[in-house]
XYZ file of C-alpha atoms in Angstrom:
759
model
C 24.892 116.014 52.577
C 25.892 119.514 53.757
C 23.134 122.145 54.131
C 23.554 125.651 55.576
C 20.774 126.448 58.154
C 18.812 129.606 57.484
C 19.505 132.857 59.333
C 16.267 132.673 61.163
C 13.760 129.923 61.866
C 10.869 129.821 59.470
C 7.424 128.809 60.712
C 6.317 125.203 61.003
C 4.502 125.215 57.688
C 7.575 126.354 55.844
C 9.792 123.786 57.588
C 7.369 120.942 56.780
C 7.441 121.996 53.130
C 11.200 122.265 53.093
C 11.563 118.791 54.692
C 9.029 117.309 52.186
C 11.159 118.513 49.309
C 14.181 116.686 50.723
C 12.300 113.526 51.678
C 10.766 113.296 48.195
C 14.237 113.475 46.788
C 15.234 110.557 49.056
C 12.331 108.452 47.860
C 13.288 109.139 44.254
C 16.748 107.935 45.126
C 15.271 104.821 46.749
C 13.147 104.111 43.646
C 16.029 104.495 41.394
C 18.236 102.088 43.436
C 15.326 99.661 43.459
C 14.969 99.737 39.738
C 18.825 99.280 39.313
C 18.770 96.247 41.703
C 15.788 94.732 39.927
C 17.357 95.196 36.559
C 20.631 93.681 37.596
C 18.962 90.785 39.289
C 16.935 90.006 36.043
C 20.033 90.305 33.926
C 21.898 87.893 36.226
C 19.087 85.310 36.304
C 19.045 85.262 32.433
C 22.738 84.250 32.361
C 23.414 80.456 31.735
C 26.358 78.219 31.238
C 29.927 79.488 31.627
C 32.829 78.289 33.650
C 32.579 77.117 37.281
C 33.951 80.592 38.377
C 31.394 82.374 36.227
C 28.524 80.332 37.681
C 29.789 80.897 41.221
C 29.985 84.683 40.520
C 26.379 84.516 39.125
C 25.212 82.862 42.260
C 26.819 85.450 44.529
C 25.471 88.325 42.371
C 21.948 86.777 42.516
C 22.069 86.655 46.304
C 23.544 90.162 46.541
C 20.915 91.726 44.290
C 18.067 89.768 45.888
C 19.119 90.957 49.380
C 19.487 94.509 48.286
C 16.104 94.502 46.604
C 14.466 93.074 49.719
C 16.218 95.694 51.898
C 15.209 98.637 49.614
C 11.596 97.458 49.537
C 11.289 96.885 53.347
C 12.186 100.490 54.361
C 9.476 102.202 52.436
C 7.626 103.417 55.615
C 9.467 106.088 57.663
C 12.574 106.086 55.443
C 13.839 109.340 56.925
C 12.822 110.184 60.450
C 15.391 112.692 61.819
C 17.947 115.437 61.201
C 20.927 116.784 63.052
C 22.193 120.314 62.637
C 25.801 120.620 63.858
C 27.659 123.777 64.881
C 29.955 123.285 61.906
C 27.152 124.422 59.603
C 26.469 120.892 58.487
C 23.268 118.845 58.423
C 22.805 115.069 58.541
C 19.559 113.332 57.810
C 19.035 110.000 59.709
C 16.989 107.118 58.426
C 16.561 103.398 58.143
C 19.448 102.772 55.756
C 22.164 104.683 54.021
C 21.690 106.402 50.614
C 24.510 108.173 48.731
C 24.855 110.669 45.855
C 26.844 108.364 43.633
C 26.910 110.923 40.724
C 28.601 113.536 42.861
C 31.231 113.188 45.515
C 29.541 110.104 47.094
C 28.228 112.265 49.808
C 25.635 110.727 52.206
C 22.143 111.771 51.385
C 20.686 109.680 54.234
C 22.735 108.248 57.124
C 21.922 104.699 58.409
C 20.770 105.015 61.999
C 23.462 102.488 63.006
C 26.335 104.501 61.723
C 28.547 106.137 64.433
C 27.761 109.632 63.011
C 24.028 109.054 63.724
C 24.604 108.328 67.419
C 24.084 111.897 68.643
C 20.508 111.649 67.390
C 19.894 109.278 70.384
C 22.318 110.547 72.915
C 22.968 114.217 72.603
C 21.496 116.332 75.339
C 21.654 120.074 76.237
C 24.241 119.224 78.857
C 26.262 117.192 76.419
C 25.317 118.155 72.789
C 28.160 116.397 71.172
C 28.395 119.176 68.565
C 24.665 119.211 67.787
C 22.960 122.566 67.580
C 19.444 121.232 66.779
C 17.841 117.791 66.658
C 14.753 117.413 64.487
C 12.229 114.635 64.497
C 10.269 114.179 61.193
C 6.806 112.781 61.393
C 5.767 111.059 58.234
C 2.806 109.278 56.812
C 3.723 107.049 53.869
C 5.942 109.412 51.812
C 4.483 112.562 53.156
C 5.980 114.750 55.922
C 3.185 115.729 58.210
C 5.102 117.480 61.006
C 8.410 118.298 62.647
C 9.575 118.415 66.354
C 12.696 120.394 67.103
C 15.118 120.378 70.067
C 17.607 123.250 70.374
C 20.508 121.725 72.310
C 22.698 124.758 72.406
C 21.461 126.680 75.551
C 23.299 129.825 74.289
C 21.921 129.805 70.783
C 19.837 132.784 69.650
C 17.003 130.568 68.560
C 16.796 128.709 71.926
C 13.137 128.621 73.061
C 11.760 128.773 69.456
C 11.213 124.980 69.327
C 8.492 123.945 66.861
C 7.368 121.165 69.248
C 8.013 119.512 72.649
C 11.336 118.225 71.684
C 12.249 114.488 71.388
C 9.792 113.756 74.203
C 7.023 114.562 71.799
C 8.149 111.941 69.247
C 8.479 109.381 72.069
C 5.083 110.105 73.558
C 3.405 110.100 70.207
C 4.855 106.654 69.578
C 3.748 105.387 72.938
C 0.205 106.694 72.404
C -0.226 105.174 68.978
C -2.847 102.495 68.739
C -1.480 98.909 68.674
C -2.101 97.063 65.464
C -1.287 93.368 66.280
C 2.336 93.765 65.016
C 5.114 95.237 66.961
C 6.495 98.507 65.716
C 10.221 99.440 65.670
C 11.472 102.200 67.864
C 14.244 103.328 65.575
C 13.137 106.978 65.635
C 12.724 107.089 69.417
C 15.457 104.980 70.880
C 16.412 106.339 74.265
C 19.943 106.735 75.770
C 19.970 103.610 77.988
C 18.545 101.543 75.109
C 21.067 102.928 72.631
C 24.035 101.869 74.936
C 22.739 98.311 74.952
C 21.953 98.157 71.291
C 25.546 99.246 70.399
C 27.227 96.939 72.955
C 30.057 94.770 71.609
C 29.408 91.513 69.752
C 31.543 89.072 71.838
C 30.485 87.362 75.002
C 27.123 87.049 76.706
C 25.149 90.219 77.350
C 22.174 89.882 79.702
C 19.552 92.586 79.421
C 17.399 92.647 82.573
C 14.344 94.827 82.433
C 10.859 94.979 83.754
C 7.605 95.144 81.692
C 7.364 97.864 79.191
C 11.100 98.801 79.249
C 11.520 97.931 75.593
C 13.552 94.703 76.056
C 12.189 93.103 72.896
C 12.633 96.214 70.802
C 16.184 96.634 72.076
C 17.002 92.992 71.204
C 15.753 93.294 67.655
C 17.386 96.695 67.052
C 20.557 95.189 68.483
C 20.324 92.388 65.913
C 20.067 95.002 63.124
C 22.956 96.943 64.604
C 25.279 93.888 64.905
C 24.510 92.937 61.346
C 25.351 96.374 60.116
C 28.571 96.616 62.147
C 29.750 93.031 61.711
C 28.149 92.323 58.286
C 30.757 89.963 56.852
C 31.079 87.792 59.991
C 27.252 87.559 60.727
C 26.116 87.236 57.160
C 28.119 83.962 56.849
C 26.934 82.349 60.030
C 23.567 84.159 60.547
C 21.719 85.481 63.519
C 19.127 83.480 65.460
C 16.361 85.338 67.514
C 14.498 82.925 69.846
C 11.085 83.784 71.096
C 8.762 82.181 73.641
C 5.998 81.205 71.270
C 4.739 81.431 67.582
C 2.288 84.261 68.565
C 5.180 86.280 69.820
C 7.227 85.572 66.612
C 4.353 86.679 64.406
C 3.991 89.880 66.449
C 7.682 90.822 65.998
C 8.083 89.471 62.492
C 8.013 92.803 60.687
C 10.504 94.712 62.932
C 13.775 93.583 61.463
C 12.577 93.819 57.828
C 11.453 97.429 58.494
C 15.019 98.055 59.626
C 16.431 96.709 56.394
C 17.438 93.207 57.743
C 15.705 90.208 56.143
C 18.292 87.469 56.849
C 17.600 86.682 60.490
C 16.111 83.351 61.610
C 13.189 83.708 64.137
C 12.243 80.584 65.962
C 11.092 79.074 69.234
C 13.213 76.416 70.862
C 10.576 73.919 69.746
C 11.407 74.791 66.103
C 15.112 74.140 66.330
C 15.012 70.549 65.346
C 14.298 70.518 61.541
C 11.567 68.126 60.479
C 9.917 67.879 63.829
C 6.594 69.700 64.431
C 5.993 70.149 68.237
C 2.207 70.445 68.212
C 1.583 68.399 71.415
C 1.021 69.743 74.956
C 2.669 68.564 78.180
C 1.212 68.697 81.580
C 2.892 71.283 83.880
C 4.622 68.520 85.738
C 5.888 66.704 82.592
C 7.286 69.965 81.118
C 9.056 70.831 84.315
C 10.630 67.356 84.583
C 11.686 67.338 80.954
C 13.361 70.675 81.462
C 15.632 69.529 84.317
C 19.347 69.255 83.642
C 19.209 65.730 85.100
C 17.392 64.672 81.948
C 20.800 64.790 80.086
C 22.021 61.999 82.336
C 18.823 60.060 82.095
C 19.020 60.104 78.335
C 22.628 59.067 78.336
C 21.566 56.151 80.577
C 18.735 55.334 78.228
C 21.254 55.054 75.307
C 23.512 52.738 77.361
C 20.502 50.568 78.118
C 20.254 49.805 74.452
C 23.794 48.468 74.369
C 23.114 44.819 75.386
C 25.064 41.711 76.105
C 23.427 38.298 76.342
C 22.725 36.773 79.724
C 24.907 33.730 78.899
C 25.369 32.700 75.249
C 23.718 33.965 72.038
C 23.359 31.233 69.403
C 23.107 32.219 65.767
C 22.418 29.960 62.868
C 24.574 30.508 59.916
C 24.153 28.231 56.833
C 22.723 25.504 58.977
C 25.597 25.741 61.408
C 25.501 27.355 64.917
C 27.927 30.080 65.931
C 27.940 31.444 69.464
C 28.528 34.839 71.116
C 29.179 34.444 74.838
C 28.653 37.209 77.409
C 32.295 37.918 78.007
C 33.104 38.390 74.399
C 30.211 40.762 73.921
C 31.039 42.676 77.112
C 34.597 43.147 75.913
C 33.411 44.421 72.564
C 30.931 46.818 74.256
C 33.671 48.149 76.606
C 35.893 48.790 73.697
C 33.198 50.638 71.718
C 32.289 52.757 74.773
C 35.924 53.569 75.449
C 36.136 55.170 71.975
C 33.747 57.987 73.382
C 32.126 58.059 70.012
C 28.284 58.579 69.686
C 26.205 55.434 69.917
C 25.713 54.921 66.201
C 29.348 55.577 65.365
C 30.618 53.378 68.290
C 28.419 50.569 66.974
C 30.904 50.011 64.119
C 33.678 49.150 66.636
C 31.186 46.837 68.553
C 30.136 45.040 65.316
C 33.677 44.752 64.070
C 34.803 43.112 67.311
C 32.031 40.541 67.184
C 32.474 39.843 63.538
C 36.143 39.112 64.234
C 35.059 36.770 66.939
C 32.507 34.943 64.736
C 35.112 34.796 61.881
C 37.587 33.103 64.206
C 35.005 30.450 65.159
C 33.965 29.652 61.663
C 37.636 29.615 60.548
C 38.651 27.291 63.284
C 36.019 24.879 62.242
C 36.907 25.146 58.511
C 40.656 25.042 59.325
C 40.139 21.520 60.645
C 38.276 20.470 57.585
C 40.846 22.040 55.264
C 44.024 20.843 56.952
C 45.029 24.379 57.910
C 45.075 25.854 54.380
C 43.103 28.954 55.052
C 44.828 32.266 54.342
C 44.163 35.948 54.982
C 41.868 36.222 51.850
C 39.864 33.259 53.059
C 39.349 35.022 56.437
C 38.243 38.187 54.576
C 35.696 36.209 52.582
C 34.292 34.514 55.719
C 33.949 37.806 57.516
C 32.232 39.461 54.552
C 29.677 36.586 54.354
C 28.949 36.853 58.079
C 28.462 40.640 57.730
C 25.642 40.197 55.285
C 24.034 37.131 56.846
C 20.569 38.096 57.951
C 20.677 36.147 61.170
C 24.005 37.662 62.174
C 22.750 41.115 61.276
C 19.532 40.547 63.416
C 21.602 39.372 66.363
C 23.966 42.406 66.188
C 21.005 44.902 65.815
C 19.502 43.325 68.918
C 22.717 43.825 70.925
C 23.525 47.295 69.614
C 20.784 48.686 67.430
C 21.187 51.685 65.110
C 18.744 54.227 66.697
C 17.252 57.651 65.787
C 16.458 60.312 68.372
C 12.796 59.981 67.666
C 12.812 56.206 67.975
C 14.678 56.160 71.231
C 12.681 58.955 72.900
C 9.403 57.489 71.696
C 10.283 54.066 73.127
C 11.488 55.533 76.323
C 8.399 57.678 77.073
C 6.030 54.868 76.188
C 7.679 52.263 78.352
C 7.486 52.563 82.228
C 10.166 49.823 82.402
C 12.574 51.636 80.216
C 12.028 54.853 82.083
C 12.617 53.134 85.445
C 15.764 51.600 84.118
C 17.159 54.881 82.741
C 16.030 57.132 85.521
C 17.487 55.198 88.469
C 17.198 57.483 91.505
C 16.919 60.638 89.326
C 13.120 60.525 89.238
C 10.452 59.350 91.677
C 7.791 56.878 90.719
C 5.219 59.813 90.438
C 7.649 61.758 88.183
C 8.181 58.815 85.922
C 4.360 58.232 85.695
C 4.012 61.936 84.691
C 6.371 61.361 81.709
C 4.649 58.104 80.393
C 2.554 58.708 77.246
C 1.282 56.629 74.329
C 3.682 55.861 71.471
C 1.399 57.781 68.969
C 1.377 61.078 70.997
C 2.554 64.280 69.275
C 5.853 65.666 70.105
C 5.816 68.684 72.414
C 8.134 71.763 72.732
C 9.679 70.253 75.805
C 10.607 67.109 73.714
C 12.695 69.122 71.208
C 15.670 69.715 73.503
C 15.552 66.021 74.490
C 15.632 65.022 70.738
C 18.518 67.427 70.290
C 20.385 65.903 73.227
C 19.805 62.448 71.803
C 21.060 63.539 68.413
C 24.378 64.326 70.123
C 24.436 61.056 72.061
C 23.523 58.852 69.093
C 25.389 60.602 66.184
C 24.674 59.700 62.556
C 26.537 56.977 60.754
C 26.647 58.417 57.186
C 29.060 55.870 55.804
C 26.458 54.277 53.488
C 25.032 57.760 52.395
C 28.539 58.986 51.437
C 29.185 55.684 49.505
C 25.997 56.116 47.714
C 26.784 59.796 46.789
C 30.199 58.692 45.434
C 28.644 56.046 43.324
C 26.112 58.475 41.815
C 28.999 60.907 41.082
C 30.953 58.200 39.270
C 27.842 57.272 37.179
C 27.223 60.926 36.314
C 30.813 61.489 35.164
C 30.738 58.245 33.178
C 27.542 59.294 31.511
C 28.892 62.672 30.666
C 32.085 61.160 29.229
C 30.011 58.824 27.138
C 27.987 61.718 25.725
C 31.112 63.533 24.770
C 32.582 60.558 23.128
C 29.514 60.034 20.937
C 29.518 63.675 19.929
C 33.132 63.614 18.929
C 32.684 60.528 16.769
C 29.821 62.089 14.833
C 31.250 63.572 11.605
C 28.018 65.631 10.985
C 28.705 67.772 14.073
C 31.136 70.453 13.303
C 33.952 71.235 15.617
C 32.369 74.432 16.974
C 29.295 72.604 17.957
C 31.334 69.884 19.646
C 33.273 72.616 21.584
C 29.929 74.286 22.611
C 28.510 70.953 23.741
C 31.735 69.958 25.401
C 31.507 73.197 27.549
C 27.845 72.323 28.502
C 28.462 68.644 29.114
C 32.031 68.620 30.287
C 32.263 65.658 32.742
C 33.467 67.765 35.712
C 30.897 70.537 35.137
C 27.982 68.087 34.765
C 28.897 66.489 37.922
C 29.181 69.884 39.653
C 25.721 70.853 38.424
C 24.289 67.904 40.240
C 25.528 69.188 43.555
C 22.966 71.131 45.483
C 23.707 74.731 45.278
C 21.607 77.204 47.199
C 20.751 80.911 46.913
C 19.305 80.702 50.344
C 20.477 83.085 53.106
C 22.467 81.751 56.016
C 19.382 81.959 58.151
C 17.286 80.024 55.727
C 19.965 77.328 55.381
C 20.263 77.213 59.157
C 16.562 76.440 59.545
C 17.096 73.100 57.789
C 20.343 72.109 59.488
C 20.364 70.958 63.096
C 24.113 71.150 63.330
C 24.277 74.866 62.210
C 26.170 77.237 64.559
C 25.205 80.924 64.457
C 27.418 83.954 64.710
C 25.107 85.486 67.325
C 22.002 84.328 69.195
C 19.331 86.577 70.777
C 16.992 85.111 73.241
C 13.843 87.038 74.218
C 11.863 86.111 77.434
C 15.128 84.256 78.322
C 13.967 83.572 81.833
C 11.413 81.079 80.608
C 13.882 78.603 79.212
C 14.646 75.388 80.924
C 18.029 73.880 81.592
C 17.588 71.487 78.646
C 16.546 74.449 76.371
C 19.858 76.104 77.299
C 21.886 73.051 76.361
C 20.224 73.173 72.884
C 20.908 76.853 72.414
C 24.503 76.672 73.617
C 25.113 74.032 70.930
C 23.833 76.531 68.330
C 26.339 79.138 69.496
C 29.691 77.618 70.571
C 31.322 81.189 70.378
C 28.912 82.296 73.147
C 28.200 85.479 71.312
C 24.708 85.986 72.737
C 22.235 88.611 73.899
C 19.728 87.318 76.588
C 16.770 89.529 77.273
C 14.292 88.955 80.064
C 13.115 89.630 83.615
C 13.350 86.937 86.328
C 10.422 88.600 88.174
C 8.269 87.466 85.158
C 9.347 83.815 85.143
C 6.193 81.761 84.614
C 7.540 78.397 83.490
C 8.078 75.865 86.197
C 11.403 74.900 84.672
C 12.401 78.595 84.174
C 15.160 80.563 85.743
C 15.280 82.116 89.182
C 18.601 83.915 88.507
C 20.874 84.594 85.504
C 23.853 83.178 87.447
C 21.971 79.906 87.691
C 21.445 79.875 83.957
C 24.846 80.830 82.830
C 27.360 79.444 85.303
C 27.519 75.882 83.636
C 28.543 77.479 80.313
C 30.447 80.773 80.974
C 30.925 80.791 84.795
C 30.885 84.520 85.690
C 32.135 85.712 82.305
C 28.939 87.580 81.365
C 27.892 91.171 81.634
C 24.586 92.614 82.899
C 22.789 95.653 81.699
C 19.457 96.939 83.028
C 16.553 98.857 81.552
C 14.862 100.956 84.218
C 12.188 103.008 82.502
C 8.768 101.675 81.538
C 7.548 103.108 78.223
C 4.577 100.841 77.758
C 2.552 100.605 80.886
C 0.915 103.736 82.398
C 1.689 104.720 86.000
C -1.784 103.950 87.096
C -1.534 100.271 86.014
C 2.085 99.934 87.265
C 0.966 101.056 90.845
C -1.426 98.049 90.910
C 1.181 95.719 89.384
C 3.729 96.707 92.160
C 1.443 95.060 94.738
C 1.535 91.777 92.754
C 5.201 91.976 92.339
C 5.677 92.393 96.058
C 4.106 88.847 96.384
C 6.951 87.569 94.166
C 9.685 89.348 96.018
C 9.256 92.270 98.348
C 12.672 93.526 97.374
C 11.829 93.939 93.626
C 10.773 97.281 92.235
C 8.699 98.030 89.171
C 10.327 100.176 86.418
C 9.288 103.898 86.462
C 6.577 104.712 83.959
C 7.068 107.751 81.764
C 3.398 108.667 81.480
C -0.123 108.609 82.898
C -3.358 108.127 80.966
C -5.989 109.141 83.535
C -7.656 105.674 83.113
C -7.508 104.000 86.552
C -7.767 100.125 86.621
C -11.087 98.755 87.611
C -12.453 95.455 88.820
C -15.874 93.916 88.620
C -17.133 90.883 90.728
C -19.743 88.750 89.128
C -21.713 85.794 90.435
C -20.239 82.320 89.832
C -21.258 80.874 86.506
C -22.170 84.228 84.957
C -18.710 85.363 83.893
C -18.852 84.244 80.268
C -22.092 86.090 79.550
C -20.970 89.130 81.474
C -17.664 89.242 79.568
C -19.157 89.872 76.117
C -20.546 93.441 76.876
C -17.333 94.310 78.775
C -15.275 93.323 75.733
C -17.565 95.213 73.337
C -17.110 98.346 75.472
C -13.349 97.985 75.549
C -13.202 97.488 71.738
C -15.263 100.721 71.349
C -12.934 102.553 73.807
C -9.802 101.323 72.074
C -10.825 103.401 68.998
C -9.290 100.899 66.524
C -6.712 99.568 68.858
C -6.326 96.143 70.194
C -7.937 94.415 73.119
C -6.904 91.226 74.916
C -8.723 88.906 77.281
C -6.134 87.107 79.477
C -7.372 84.167 81.521
C -6.390 80.896 83.038
C -5.623 78.243 80.424
C -8.656 75.989 81.341
C -11.047 78.882 80.718
C -9.836 79.575 77.151
C -12.379 77.584 75.179
C -15.414 78.782 77.034
C -14.397 82.505 76.957
C -13.450 82.350 73.223
C -16.897 81.124 72.453
C -18.470 83.875 74.631
C -16.934 86.931 72.956
C -17.513 88.312 69.390
C -15.137 87.551 66.632
C -13.002 90.608 65.928
C -9.485 90.798 64.399
C -8.507 93.316 67.068
C -9.428 90.999 69.848
C -7.313 88.233 71.283
C -8.258 85.631 74.032
C -5.063 84.231 75.481
C -3.667 82.308 78.372
C -1.001 84.469 80.283
C 1.913 82.361 78.887
C 0.687 83.087 75.308
C 0.747 86.796 76.109
C 4.419 86.935 77.043
C 6.135 89.799 75.244
C 2.988 91.173 73.681
C 1.091 94.464 74.351
C -2.459 95.660 73.817
C -4.263 98.911 74.058
C -6.698 97.459 76.571
C -6.645 94.214 78.652
C -9.506 92.449 80.430
C -8.060 90.218 83.069
C -10.329 87.272 83.988
C -10.139 85.200 87.182
C -6.776 86.444 88.478
C -7.210 84.351 91.609
C -7.149 81.186 89.468
C -4.032 82.473 87.615
C -2.229 82.722 91.019
C -3.400 79.291 92.252
C -2.654 77.604 88.818
C 1.084 77.194 89.343
C 4.056 77.577 91.675
C 4.835 80.837 89.870
C 1.270 82.009 89.778
C 2.204 85.525 91.136
C 4.822 85.919 88.358
C 2.076 85.113 85.839
C -0.284 87.622 87.298
C 2.441 90.349 87.191
C 2.909 89.609 83.550
C -0.872 89.729 82.855
C -1.176 93.069 84.724
C 1.549 94.769 82.485
C 0.391 93.923 78.988
C -1.938 96.935 78.671
C -0.789 100.297 77.175
C -3.859 102.286 78.150
C -6.672 100.495 80.017
C -6.911 97.515 82.447
C -10.031 95.953 83.811
C -10.327 92.880 86.032
C -13.253 90.492 85.871
C -13.678 87.740 88.606
C -16.164 85.390 89.929
C -14.186 84.200 92.956
C -12.775 85.768 96.141
C -10.957 88.961 95.205
C -7.129 89.026 95.706
C -6.087 91.548 98.429
C -3.142 92.568 96.233
C -5.562 93.807 93.592
C -7.588 95.929 96.034
C -6.049 99.063 94.506
C -8.323 98.701 91.444
C -11.531 100.656 91.828
C -14.370 98.246 92.437
C -17.341 98.749 90.088
C -20.962 97.897 90.060
C -20.628 97.488 86.313
C -17.695 97.777 83.956
C -17.025 101.346 83.091
C -17.409 102.537 79.520
């Protein structure tokens, strides 16, 4: 939409009124498009019958209008947030999605923030204005414009110096000072230059985004997902985008970001949720989780599968119709070798093994019968003998003992419940103590660390779907036969006129009836992928990627054979024992050195006062590491309070109450060692703004204020304790307090010691 700027700058009130008029028109356009999408969706859903092509078109239209309606509904807040005035006397409004004047010349009323023409809104500077004379940030509340902030980028312009605000920095700082609500907000109106470069990086290959706390890694990753879906819509809508987070708390926290950007078809999951039908609610010990995450577990599982492919010690005798047939060790070993040489998964290779042994048994029985029948057996007789052996319960039981059909859950459950099976499969890969750490009861719940093992076993075992496909074919034949029978009856009934027969024929045509029994789905690619273990995605984004184990990476790489991935993390924050120490270590097995690294260097979340303290903890991780530079100070210095042993729970309650009051409606977190969680949760008041979390649960989250409890125990709690402490120290956006009942850590001496918690 082209607008001529005024000859002189009106005052702020006039500009707000002018922008309000335009924004109101945009919302009217949004409402109109929403009404059209709803009407067309309703009309489409009312359609029934028709040809296969018509029904396919109806399904496509239903999905199209449903997606459009969801998109239009999700961008209600902050629909338009910016405006660019160019030297060519043109103006462009920037927002969450594109809106066009379809009744005129199809001119853009609102430009999607991801479109190339919108990029100067994020990158233009006075030194490099990119044709922009003025950049305006619109501050809105619901559908109301409440303020504007201008930047005059032309240093020679007559109106230079007449800014209505502090420029784009004002919008950024306002966003940073906003109280946290328990859900992550998008940064679409305040994306910075280094963030924009990463968001708009190409689709192909592996992009690693390394950034310290508060640099906006998560926000960049999510906005990159929205950008890629906009730029590569056709490719990614078909295969879908997967966003992997460290835990369910984190996924709930970020859950509204992509819908607010107009994207509702992205699958958000943890690695532990990537095996459909498996709920990983159990908990491993630190030792067990670390062992399960090792790359060596892949070889151990392959050995466990081979252990289930048995041969008898000498001879296996089987009674068949009161006669004894025998399978000797050599015959079984040859059959096993042939099946293994096929390199098929266990359950598929079993068919070769079974076929070889059935042939051997058939020859035995035939030889015996051949003597009795004077050599009159022919090929048909041999086929009959083989078929009878194949269904004999004793033969089937013997073959199942030698080479059983297995499921991943069955094999892994048996393995972890049996010290003997573990010892056999592990060989020299695990020590006796490590094997003991893995053993658990057969009824134990699955854990997140089990899911990559189940996924590995699914690949090793495969699924023999021969019987399922045969059953599906049988049902299809029955459905077609039934439909043909119905049509035959109708055509023979003289009371039914020809037109009625034709109508019913269209409805009950044999082929159409069979097609209608096939499962058709209006689900998005992401929703279909959630129920399909073998689904491969068009792009995978991993947040807190440094936490993933080697076995986690094997699972994710199967989900993305194209290796189109964005990995976001900070190796200085690695807390998991099986996590990464370097990106090269993670990626070299899959892409060698064919990956690119981008870094985020500015801390937008954590105030400088807190980062000064966090720098001392980071030095304990690696003296060569540097904290990202903070863009702001708050004037609230971190404090620490020492309390007598045993009094910490009762002293925590008033501290938390004071922090909730100081947060002025914002969020507060108590971060503590895992074994203190239950006691501290019981000690503090229930409040929807308050979270009591272990450090690993707080990964990727942010709060207005943080009370850090017993930091010395966090450090002593694992081999990566200093990494965990660094994470805990950098979750706060405004205030940080430390409460401890043990010896203080010298690295935290920078926090002002208090006789009582400050209010």
